[in-house]
Amino acid sequence: MLRRMIAKALILLIISLIIALIIESLFMTASAKNLNKLPASVQKASKSVKQNIQKELVFQQQVDLNSDSQVDTISVWLDKSQKKYVLSVNSAFYQPKENILQVIGTEIVDIDSSDQYKEVLFHYKSNKGEKYVILDYHKGKALKELLSSDSKPLIFGNKEVIVEVNMDFWIKREIYVLSQTLSGVRTLKLTPQELYNVGVFAYVKKPFVLYSYRDQKSSKLTITRKGEKIEIVGCDTSNWFKDQSKKNNKLYDWYLIKTEKGLQGWAMLKDFMNYIEIIKTQ
C-alpha cells in the first residue's frame, strides 16, 4: 500500500514538472514575439544606445554662442566605427573632409565684437599638418565653415581676420573681412593686396637682372652685383600678368628688390631664387 502511494506521488510530481516546462516555453516564445512588436520609438532609442557605444567623447565645453541666454554645448566625438572625428554644437554637426589624426581642441573667438555672435575655432592635426577652422553657428541650426588655415588666424574683433601663409623664405599676411547678406548669411572674404610686404635681406651670390616694371619686355633697370646686400621689399602674387600655364605658380611671382645703391626694380622668383643667400634673423 505504501509503495503504491509513493509511486503515485512520483508520477504526479513528474507530470507537474512537465507542465511547468511547457508553460515556461510558451511564455518565452510569446515574449520574443512581443519584443519584435515594440513601438518604433523604443526600437529607435535602443538603436541610438548602440550607436552611442560606438562614439567616444574627446572634448566638451559649454558657452553661449548666440547671446540668447542659452548654453550651447560644443563637443568633439570619435566615431570608432568609421575612425573619424566629428564636432558638434548642440544638434548641429561638422566633419572635415580630410582625415583628422589628432584633435588639439576648440577655442571661442569673436570676429565682430559689435554683434551678438561668437565663433568656434577648431584646431586639429591632419596628414597635411596642423589646421585651424573657424566655424559659424550664427543661425543656431547648422555649422558653417568660414575659413580654414594652416596657421592660427589673428582675430581682432573688428571684422578682420589675418592669416599668415608660409612662402618658404617669407610670411605672407592675408586679410579676410567678415560680411553679411540681407538674409543673414555670413562669410569671410579675402581682400587681396597689390603688393605684399616681404622685408627680407639677402646676399647676391650671382648677379641677376632687375626690371623697371613687372614685365620682362620692359627696359632693364640694373644688374645686381655679386656680394652686395639686397632687400626683398615686396611681392606681387596676382595673376593678371601670367598666362594660363603660369597661374598659381609661385615661381612666376614678381618681387620688388632694393639694391645697396637704393635702386628698386622687379624680378621673377625663378630668375633669382638660386642666386641669393637669405640672411636669417635671430
PDB file of C-alpha atoms in Angstrom:
ATOM      1  CA  MET A   1       0.000   0.000   0.000  1.00  0.00           C
ATOM      2  CA  LEU A   2       2.772   2.428   0.936  1.00  0.00           C
ATOM      3  CA  ARG A   3       4.690   1.614  -2.241  1.00  0.00           C
ATOM      4  CA  ARG A   4       1.652   2.415  -4.371  1.00  0.00           C
ATOM      5  CA  MET A   5       1.212   5.795  -2.651  1.00  0.00           C
ATOM      6  CA  ILE A   6       4.887   6.686  -3.212  1.00  0.00           C
ATOM      7  CA  ALA A   7       4.747   5.679  -6.894  1.00  0.00           C
ATOM      8  CA  LYS A   8       1.583   7.731  -7.384  1.00  0.00           C
ATOM      9  CA  ALA A   9       3.200  10.781  -5.785  1.00  0.00           C
ATOM     10  CA  LEU A  10       6.249  10.467  -8.027  1.00  0.00           C
ATOM     11  CA  ILE A  11       4.081  10.272 -11.143  1.00  0.00           C
ATOM     12  CA  LEU A  12       2.183  13.433 -10.090  1.00  0.00           C
ATOM     13  CA  LEU A  13       5.486  15.238  -9.469  1.00  0.00           C
ATOM     14  CA  ILE A  14       6.844  14.317 -12.903  1.00  0.00           C
ATOM     15  CA  ILE A  15       3.613  15.455 -14.581  1.00  0.00           C
ATOM     16  CA  SER A  16       3.803  18.784 -12.706  1.00  0.00           C
ATOM     17  CA  LEU A  17       7.380  19.352 -13.859  1.00  0.00           C
ATOM     18  CA  ILE A  18       6.486  18.627 -17.480  1.00  0.00           C
ATOM     19  CA  ILE A  19       3.557  21.074 -17.347  1.00  0.00           C
ATOM     20  CA  ALA A  20       5.794  23.749 -15.809  1.00  0.00           C
ATOM     21  CA  LEU A  21       8.355  23.338 -18.586  1.00  0.00           C
ATOM     22  CA  ILE A  22       5.679  23.616 -21.250  1.00  0.00           C
ATOM     23  CA  ILE A  23       4.267  26.819 -19.685  1.00  0.00           C
ATOM     24  CA  GLU A  24       7.751  28.366 -19.441  1.00  0.00           C
ATOM     25  CA  SER A  25       8.460  27.539 -23.091  1.00  0.00           C
ATOM     26  CA  LEU A  26       5.191  29.149 -24.204  1.00  0.00           C
ATOM     27  CA  PHE A  27       5.928  32.265 -22.132  1.00  0.00           C
ATOM     28  CA  MET A  28       9.404  32.725 -23.644  1.00  0.00           C
ATOM     29  CA  THR A  29       8.026  32.362 -27.170  1.00  0.00           C
ATOM     30  CA  ALA A  30       5.359  34.973 -26.502  1.00  0.00           C
ATOM     31  CA  SER A  31       7.937  37.374 -25.001  1.00  0.00           C
ATOM     32  CA  ALA A  32      10.146  37.089 -28.090  1.00  0.00           C
ATOM     33  CA  LYS A  33       7.192  37.879 -30.350  1.00  0.00           C
ATOM     34  CA  ASN A  34       6.224  40.888 -28.227  1.00  0.00           C
ATOM     35  CA  LEU A  35       9.825  42.167 -28.340  1.00  0.00           C
ATOM     36  CA  ASN A  36       9.679  42.252 -32.132  1.00  0.00           C
ATOM     37  CA  LYS A  37       6.458  44.246 -31.890  1.00  0.00           C
ATOM     38  CA  LEU A  38       7.967  47.059 -29.802  1.00  0.00           C
ATOM     39  CA  PRO A  39       6.983  50.610 -30.845  1.00  0.00           C
ATOM     40  CA  ALA A  40       9.277  52.308 -33.374  1.00  0.00           C
ATOM     41  CA  SER A  41      10.295  54.948 -30.824  1.00  0.00           C
ATOM     42  CA  VAL A  42      11.516  52.276 -28.414  1.00  0.00           C
ATOM     43  CA  GLN A  43      13.408  50.452 -31.156  1.00  0.00           C
ATOM     44  CA  LYS A  44      14.960  53.771 -32.272  1.00  0.00           C
ATOM     45  CA  ALA A  45      16.087  54.534 -28.721  1.00  0.00           C
ATOM     46  CA  SER A  46      17.649  51.089 -28.478  1.00  0.00           C
ATOM     47  CA  LYS A  47      19.488  51.682 -31.758  1.00  0.00           C
ATOM     48  CA  SER A  48      20.676  55.085 -30.521  1.00  0.00           C
ATOM     49  CA  VAL A  49      22.138  53.488 -27.409  1.00  0.00           C
ATOM     50  CA  LYS A  50      24.081  51.029 -29.573  1.00  0.00           C
ATOM     51  CA  GLN A  51      25.351  53.883 -31.733  1.00  0.00           C
ATOM     52  CA  ASN A  52      26.462  55.896 -28.711  1.00  0.00           C
ATOM     53  CA  ILE A  53      28.556  52.940 -27.617  1.00  0.00           C
ATOM     54  CA  GLN A  54      30.490  53.410 -30.884  1.00  0.00           C
ATOM     55  CA  LYS A  55      31.222  57.080 -30.086  1.00  0.00           C
ATOM     56  CA  GLU A  56      33.802  58.356 -27.651  1.00  0.00           C
ATOM     57  CA  LEU A  57      33.629  61.877 -26.215  1.00  0.00           C
ATOM     58  CA  VAL A  58      37.026  63.514 -26.712  1.00  0.00           C
ATOM     59  CA  PHE A  59      36.369  67.118 -25.711  1.00  0.00           C
ATOM     60  CA  GLN A  60      33.461  69.206 -24.475  1.00  0.00           C
ATOM     61  CA  GLN A  61      32.787  72.767 -23.333  1.00  0.00           C
ATOM     62  CA  GLN A  62      29.727  74.929 -22.786  1.00  0.00           C
ATOM     63  CA  VAL A  63      29.259  78.576 -23.736  1.00  0.00           C
ATOM     64  CA  ASP A  64      26.568  80.923 -25.032  1.00  0.00           C
ATOM     65  CA  LEU A  65      27.444  81.476 -28.706  1.00  0.00           C
ATOM     66  CA  ASN A  66      24.369  83.497 -29.719  1.00  0.00           C
ATOM     67  CA  SER A  67      23.806  85.728 -26.682  1.00  0.00           C
ATOM     68  CA  ASP A  68      20.377  84.158 -26.241  1.00  0.00           C
ATOM     69  CA  SER A  69      20.971  83.230 -22.565  1.00  0.00           C
ATOM     70  CA  GLN A  70      21.026  79.563 -23.607  1.00  0.00           C
ATOM     71  CA  VAL A  71      24.140  77.490 -23.014  1.00  0.00           C
ATOM     72  CA  ASP A  72      25.455  75.810 -26.154  1.00  0.00           C
ATOM     73  CA  THR A  73      27.334  72.526 -25.803  1.00  0.00           C
ATOM     74  CA  ILE A  74      30.404  72.130 -28.002  1.00  0.00           C
ATOM     75  CA  SER A  75      31.593  68.522 -28.280  1.00  0.00           C
ATOM     76  CA  VAL A  76      34.175  66.581 -30.247  1.00  0.00           C
ATOM     77  CA  TRP A  77      33.422  62.897 -30.791  1.00  0.00           C
ATOM     78  CA  LEU A  78      35.428  59.992 -32.133  1.00  0.00           C
ATOM     79  CA  ASP A  79      33.316  57.693 -34.275  1.00  0.00           C
ATOM     80  CA  LYS A  80      35.000  54.372 -33.576  1.00  0.00           C
ATOM     81  CA  SER A  81      33.209  52.542 -36.355  1.00  0.00           C
ATOM     82  CA  GLN A  82      34.407  54.998 -39.052  1.00  0.00           C
ATOM     83  CA  LYS A  83      37.527  56.114 -37.179  1.00  0.00           C
ATOM     84  CA  LYS A  84      36.622  59.764 -37.802  1.00  0.00           C
ATOM     85  CA  TYR A  85      36.215  62.811 -35.576  1.00  0.00           C
ATOM     86  CA  VAL A  86      33.049  64.918 -35.543  1.00  0.00           C
ATOM     87  CA  LEU A  87      32.484  68.309 -33.928  1.00  0.00           C
ATOM     88  CA  SER A  88      29.006  69.227 -32.752  1.00  0.00           C
ATOM     89  CA  VAL A  89      27.294  72.279 -31.309  1.00  0.00           C
ATOM     90  CA  ASN A  90      24.074  71.046 -29.735  1.00  0.00           C
ATOM     91  CA  SER A  91      22.447  69.044 -32.578  1.00  0.00           C
ATOM     92  CA  ALA A  92      24.493  70.601 -35.421  1.00  0.00           C
ATOM     93  CA  PHE A  93      27.462  68.638 -36.759  1.00  0.00           C
ATOM     94  CA  TYR A  94      30.668  69.397 -38.657  1.00  0.00           C
ATOM     95  CA  GLN A  95      33.115  66.867 -40.096  1.00  0.00           C
ATOM     96  CA  PRO A  96      36.197  67.949 -42.085  1.00  0.00           C
ATOM     97  CA  LYS A  97      36.768  66.345 -45.474  1.00  0.00           C
ATOM     98  CA  GLU A  98      40.348  65.448 -44.573  1.00  0.00           C
ATOM     99  CA  ASN A  99      41.338  62.780 -42.103  1.00  0.00           C
ATOM    100  CA  ILE A 100      41.995  64.068 -38.570  1.00  0.00           C
ATOM    101  CA  LEU A 101      44.909  62.431 -36.786  1.00  0.00           C
ATOM    102  CA  GLN A 102      44.620  64.313 -33.506  1.00  0.00           C
ATOM    103  CA  VAL A 103      42.175  66.804 -32.004  1.00  0.00           C
ATOM    104  CA  ILE A 104      44.003  69.606 -30.193  1.00  0.00           C
ATOM    105  CA  GLY A 105      40.931  71.496 -29.012  1.00  0.00           C
ATOM    106  CA  THR A 106      38.478  74.301 -29.614  1.00  0.00           C
ATOM    107  CA  GLU A 107      38.541  77.999 -28.793  1.00  0.00           C
ATOM    108  CA  ILE A 108      35.779  80.582 -28.710  1.00  0.00           C
ATOM    109  CA  VAL A 109      36.631  83.642 -30.827  1.00  0.00           C
ATOM    110  CA  ASP A 110      34.769  86.866 -31.649  1.00  0.00           C
ATOM    111  CA  ILE A 111      35.347  88.194 -35.157  1.00  0.00           C
ATOM    112  CA  ASP A 112      32.926  91.105 -34.716  1.00  0.00           C
ATOM    113  CA  SER A 113      32.683  92.325 -31.127  1.00  0.00           C
ATOM    114  CA  SER A 114      29.844  94.700 -32.107  1.00  0.00           C
ATOM    115  CA  ASP A 115      27.395  91.874 -32.844  1.00  0.00           C
ATOM    116  CA  GLN A 116      25.947  89.222 -30.550  1.00  0.00           C
ATOM    117  CA  TYR A 117      27.626  86.218 -32.118  1.00  0.00           C
ATOM    118  CA  LYS A 118      30.796  84.284 -31.366  1.00  0.00           C
ATOM    119  CA  GLU A 119      32.572  81.698 -33.476  1.00  0.00           C
ATOM    120  CA  VAL A 120      34.280  78.356 -32.788  1.00  0.00           C
ATOM    121  CA  LEU A 121      37.947  77.875 -33.726  1.00  0.00           C
ATOM    122  CA  PHE A 122      38.578  74.148 -34.260  1.00  0.00           C
ATOM    123  CA  HIS A 123      42.243  73.097 -34.014  1.00  0.00           C
ATOM    124  CA  TYR A 124      43.470  69.666 -35.121  1.00  0.00           C
ATOM    125  CA  LYS A 125      46.270  67.785 -36.866  1.00  0.00           C
ATOM    126  CA  SER A 126      45.824  66.108 -40.245  1.00  0.00           C
ATOM    127  CA  ASN A 127      48.053  64.346 -42.752  1.00  0.00           C
ATOM    128  CA  LYS A 128      48.913  67.812 -44.118  1.00  0.00           C
ATOM    129  CA  GLY A 129      49.881  69.289 -40.747  1.00  0.00           C
ATOM    130  CA  GLU A 130      48.045  71.480 -38.244  1.00  0.00           C
ATOM    131  CA  LYS A 131      44.724  73.006 -39.274  1.00  0.00           C
ATOM    132  CA  TYR A 132      42.590  75.804 -37.866  1.00  0.00           C
ATOM    133  CA  VAL A 133      38.945  76.057 -38.911  1.00  0.00           C
ATOM    134  CA  ILE A 134      36.618  78.931 -37.996  1.00  0.00           C
ATOM    135  CA  LEU A 135      33.024  77.693 -37.665  1.00  0.00           C
ATOM    136  CA  ASP A 136      29.895  79.855 -37.652  1.00  0.00           C
ATOM    137  CA  TYR A 137      26.834  78.939 -35.542  1.00  0.00           C
ATOM    138  CA  HIS A 138      25.036  82.165 -36.429  1.00  0.00           C
ATOM    139  CA  LYS A 139      21.567  80.742 -37.083  1.00  0.00           C
ATOM    140  CA  GLY A 140      21.699  78.279 -34.227  1.00  0.00           C
ATOM    141  CA  LYS A 141      20.755  75.449 -36.579  1.00  0.00           C
ATOM    142  CA  ALA A 142      23.826  74.442 -38.574  1.00  0.00           C
ATOM    143  CA  LEU A 143      27.605  74.800 -38.522  1.00  0.00           C
ATOM    144  CA  LYS A 144      29.240  76.587 -41.452  1.00  0.00           C
ATOM    145  CA  GLU A 145      32.941  76.733 -42.220  1.00  0.00           C
ATOM    146  CA  LEU A 146      34.040  80.347 -42.596  1.00  0.00           C
ATOM    147  CA  LEU A 147      37.768  79.809 -43.026  1.00  0.00           C
ATOM    148  CA  SER A 148      40.410  77.067 -42.976  1.00  0.00           C
ATOM    149  CA  SER A 149      44.073  77.868 -42.390  1.00  0.00           C
ATOM    150  CA  ASP A 150      47.410  76.168 -41.747  1.00  0.00           C
ATOM    151  CA  SER A 151      48.281  78.802 -39.137  1.00  0.00           C
ATOM    152  CA  LYS A 152      46.304  80.246 -36.258  1.00  0.00           C
ATOM    153  CA  PRO A 153      44.195  83.185 -37.505  1.00  0.00           C
ATOM    154  CA  LEU A 154      44.742  86.573 -35.902  1.00  0.00           C
ATOM    155  CA  ILE A 155      41.366  87.938 -34.782  1.00  0.00           C
ATOM    156  CA  PHE A 156      40.913  91.487 -33.521  1.00  0.00           C
ATOM    157  CA  GLY A 157      37.124  91.806 -33.094  1.00  0.00           C
ATOM    158  CA  ASN A 158      36.833  94.429 -35.865  1.00  0.00           C
ATOM    159  CA  LYS A 159      35.532  92.028 -38.563  1.00  0.00           C
ATOM    160  CA  GLU A 160      39.080  91.430 -39.807  1.00  0.00           C
ATOM    161  CA  VAL A 161      40.892  88.092 -39.737  1.00  0.00           C
ATOM    162  CA  ILE A 162      44.566  87.893 -40.709  1.00  0.00           C
ATOM    163  CA  VAL A 163      46.077  84.598 -41.826  1.00  0.00           C
ATOM    164  CA  GLU A 164      49.809  84.013 -42.164  1.00  0.00           C
ATOM    165  CA  VAL A 165      50.858  81.927 -45.189  1.00  0.00           C
ATOM    166  CA  ASN A 166      54.299  80.316 -45.393  1.00  0.00           C
ATOM    167  CA  MET A 167      56.006  81.384 -48.643  1.00  0.00           C
ATOM    168  CA  ASP A 168      59.235  79.461 -47.905  1.00  0.00           C
ATOM    169  CA  PHE A 169      61.588  82.379 -47.126  1.00  0.00           C
ATOM    170  CA  TRP A 170      58.932  84.900 -46.004  1.00  0.00           C
ATOM    171  CA  ILE A 171      55.458  85.056 -44.468  1.00  0.00           C
ATOM    172  CA  LYS A 172      52.547  86.453 -46.466  1.00  0.00           C
ATOM    173  CA  ARG A 173      49.754  88.064 -44.479  1.00  0.00           C
ATOM    174  CA  GLU A 174      46.289  87.667 -45.993  1.00  0.00           C
ATOM    175  CA  ILE A 175      43.373  89.703 -44.674  1.00  0.00           C
ATOM    176  CA  TYR A 176      39.778  88.465 -44.656  1.00  0.00           C
ATOM    177  CA  VAL A 177      36.812  90.699 -43.806  1.00  0.00           C
ATOM    178  CA  LEU A 178      33.503  89.493 -42.352  1.00  0.00           C
ATOM    179  CA  SER A 179      30.435  90.409 -44.413  1.00  0.00           C
ATOM    180  CA  GLN A 180      26.767  89.587 -44.057  1.00  0.00           C
ATOM    181  CA  THR A 181      23.941  89.471 -46.606  1.00  0.00           C
ATOM    182  CA  LEU A 182      20.418  90.766 -46.013  1.00  0.00           C
ATOM    183  CA  SER A 183      19.297  87.193 -45.404  1.00  0.00           C
ATOM    184  CA  GLY A 184      21.869  86.855 -42.626  1.00  0.00           C
ATOM    185  CA  VAL A 185      24.464  84.693 -44.404  1.00  0.00           C
ATOM    186  CA  ARG A 186      27.925  85.483 -43.017  1.00  0.00           C
ATOM    187  CA  THR A 187      31.159  84.988 -44.973  1.00  0.00           C
ATOM    188  CA  LEU A 188      34.829  85.850 -44.686  1.00  0.00           C
ATOM    189  CA  LYS A 189      36.033  87.415 -47.939  1.00  0.00           C
ATOM    190  CA  LEU A 190      39.662  87.741 -48.946  1.00  0.00           C
ATOM    191  CA  THR A 191      40.792  91.315 -49.605  1.00  0.00           C
ATOM    192  CA  PRO A 192      43.786  90.998 -51.960  1.00  0.00           C
ATOM    193  CA  GLN A 193      46.761  93.333 -51.754  1.00  0.00           C
ATOM    194  CA  GLU A 194      48.589  94.616 -54.794  1.00  0.00           C
ATOM    195  CA  LEU A 195      51.914  94.283 -53.005  1.00  0.00           C
ATOM    196  CA  TYR A 196      52.640  92.064 -50.010  1.00  0.00           C
ATOM    197  CA  ASN A 197      55.318  93.095 -47.551  1.00  0.00           C
ATOM    198  CA  VAL A 198      58.329  90.756 -47.532  1.00  0.00           C
ATOM    199  CA  GLY A 199      61.057  92.633 -45.630  1.00  0.00           C
ATOM    200  CA  VAL A 200      63.813  90.043 -46.083  1.00  0.00           C
ATOM    201  CA  PHE A 201      67.538  90.743 -46.647  1.00  0.00           C
ATOM    202  CA  ALA A 202      69.892  88.603 -48.721  1.00  0.00           C
ATOM    203  CA  TYR A 203      73.372  88.494 -50.237  1.00  0.00           C
ATOM    204  CA  VAL A 204      73.800  88.142 -54.000  1.00  0.00           C
ATOM    205  CA  LYS A 205      75.740  85.002 -54.940  1.00  0.00           C
ATOM    206  CA  LYS A 206      75.358  85.549 -58.681  1.00  0.00           C
ATOM    207  CA  PRO A 207      74.262  88.745 -60.478  1.00  0.00           C
ATOM    208  CA  PHE A 208      70.745  88.919 -61.907  1.00  0.00           C
ATOM    209  CA  VAL A 209      68.662  91.488 -63.794  1.00  0.00           C
ATOM    210  CA  LEU A 210      66.170  93.892 -62.210  1.00  0.00           C
ATOM    211  CA  TYR A 211      63.479  95.355 -64.480  1.00  0.00           C
ATOM    212  CA  SER A 212      61.784  98.741 -64.247  1.00  0.00           C
ATOM    213  CA  TYR A 213      58.306  97.181 -64.352  1.00  0.00           C
ATOM    214  CA  ARG A 214      56.693  93.768 -63.811  1.00  0.00           C
ATOM    215  CA  ASP A 215      57.347  92.855 -67.429  1.00  0.00           C
ATOM    216  CA  GLN A 216      60.468  91.266 -68.833  1.00  0.00           C
ATOM    217  CA  LYS A 217      59.797  93.089 -72.078  1.00  0.00           C
ATOM    218  CA  SER A 218      60.419  96.408 -70.327  1.00  0.00           C
ATOM    219  CA  SER A 219      63.821  98.029 -70.070  1.00  0.00           C
ATOM    220  CA  LYS A 220      66.400  96.597 -67.685  1.00  0.00           C
ATOM    221  CA  LEU A 221      66.882  98.832 -64.656  1.00  0.00           C
ATOM    222  CA  THR A 222      70.129  97.402 -63.336  1.00  0.00           C
ATOM    223  CA  ILE A 223      72.046  94.237 -62.631  1.00  0.00           C
ATOM    224  CA  THR A 224      72.796  93.237 -59.046  1.00  0.00           C
ATOM    225  CA  ARG A 225      76.424  92.785 -58.025  1.00  0.00           C
ATOM    226  CA  LYS A 226      77.914  89.651 -56.535  1.00  0.00           C
ATOM    227  CA  GLY A 227      78.337  90.003 -52.781  1.00  0.00           C
ATOM    228  CA  GLU A 228      76.069  93.046 -52.369  1.00  0.00           C
ATOM    229  CA  LYS A 229      73.360  93.070 -49.735  1.00  0.00           C
ATOM    230  CA  ILE A 230      69.854  93.497 -51.143  1.00  0.00           C
ATOM    231  CA  GLU A 231      66.446  93.915 -49.569  1.00  0.00           C
ATOM    232  CA  ILE A 232      63.487  91.981 -50.934  1.00  0.00           C
ATOM    233  CA  VAL A 233      60.878  94.630 -50.258  1.00  0.00           C
ATOM    234  CA  GLY A 234      57.603  93.202 -51.525  1.00  0.00           C
ATOM    235  CA  CYS A 235      55.871  90.615 -53.681  1.00  0.00           C
ATOM    236  CA  ASP A 236      53.062  90.735 -56.238  1.00  0.00           C
ATOM    237  CA  THR A 237      51.286  87.352 -56.208  1.00  0.00           C
ATOM    238  CA  SER A 238      48.454  88.385 -58.533  1.00  0.00           C
ATOM    239  CA  ASN A 239      47.743  86.557 -61.772  1.00  0.00           C
ATOM    240  CA  TRP A 240      46.958  89.468 -64.073  1.00  0.00           C
ATOM    241  CA  PHE A 241      50.365  89.276 -65.778  1.00  0.00           C
ATOM    242  CA  LYS A 242      50.506  85.492 -66.102  1.00  0.00           C
ATOM    243  CA  ASP A 243      49.394  83.219 -68.908  1.00  0.00           C
ATOM    244  CA  GLN A 244      47.355  80.109 -68.082  1.00  0.00           C
ATOM    245  CA  SER A 245      50.413  77.859 -67.811  1.00  0.00           C
ATOM    246  CA  LYS A 246      51.904  80.103 -65.104  1.00  0.00           C
ATOM    247  CA  LYS A 247      48.849  80.788 -62.942  1.00  0.00           C
ATOM    248  CA  ASN A 248      49.139  79.898 -59.248  1.00  0.00           C
ATOM    249  CA  ASN A 249      52.831  79.097 -59.725  1.00  0.00           C
ATOM    250  CA  LYS A 250      54.928  80.906 -57.128  1.00  0.00           C
ATOM    251  CA  LEU A 251      57.996  80.784 -59.372  1.00  0.00           C
ATOM    252  CA  TYR A 252      56.376  83.447 -61.572  1.00  0.00           C
ATOM    253  CA  ASP A 253      55.594  85.876 -58.735  1.00  0.00           C
ATOM    254  CA  TRP A 254      57.237  89.302 -59.161  1.00  0.00           C
ATOM    255  CA  TYR A 255      59.410  90.652 -56.334  1.00  0.00           C
ATOM    256  CA  LEU A 256      60.380  94.263 -55.703  1.00  0.00           C
ATOM    257  CA  ILE A 257      64.072  94.356 -54.785  1.00  0.00           C
ATOM    258  CA  LYS A 258      66.166  97.224 -53.430  1.00  0.00           C
ATOM    259  CA  THR A 259      69.910  97.325 -54.119  1.00  0.00           C
ATOM    260  CA  GLU A 260      72.700  98.788 -51.982  1.00  0.00           C
ATOM    261  CA  LYS A 261      72.631 101.863 -54.258  1.00  0.00           C
ATOM    262  CA  GLY A 262      68.980 102.473 -53.306  1.00  0.00           C
ATOM    263  CA  LEU A 263      67.571 101.391 -56.681  1.00  0.00           C
ATOM    264  CA  GLN A 264      64.349  99.401 -56.707  1.00  0.00           C
ATOM    265  CA  GLY A 265      63.465  97.015 -59.516  1.00  0.00           C
ATOM    266  CA  TRP A 266      61.484  93.867 -60.269  1.00  0.00           C
ATOM    267  CA  ALA A 267      62.481  90.233 -60.792  1.00  0.00           C
ATOM    268  CA  MET A 268      60.601  86.955 -61.002  1.00  0.00           C
ATOM    269  CA  LEU A 269      61.352  84.432 -58.267  1.00  0.00           C
ATOM    270  CA  LYS A 270      62.518  81.837 -60.806  1.00  0.00           C
ATOM    271  CA  ASP A 271      65.200  84.257 -62.047  1.00  0.00           C
ATOM    272  CA  PHE A 272      66.905  84.929 -58.720  1.00  0.00           C
ATOM    273  CA  MET A 273      65.925  82.264 -56.153  1.00  0.00           C
ATOM    274  CA  ASN A 274      69.141  80.288 -56.740  1.00  0.00           C
ATOM    275  CA  TYR A 275      71.299  83.420 -56.951  1.00  0.00           C
ATOM    276  CA  ILE A 276      70.800  84.711 -53.412  1.00  0.00           C
ATOM    277  CA  GLU A 277      71.536  83.679 -49.836  1.00  0.00           C
ATOM    278  CA  ILE A 278      68.842  84.695 -47.367  1.00  0.00           C
ATOM    279  CA  ILE A 279      70.081  86.428 -44.231  1.00  0.00           C
ATOM    280  CA  LYS A 280      68.372  84.697 -41.358  1.00  0.00           C
ATOM    281  CA  THR A 281      67.295  86.928 -38.491  1.00  0.00           C
ATOM    282  CA  GLN A 282      67.671  85.863 -34.883  1.00  0.00           C
TER     283      GLN A 282
END
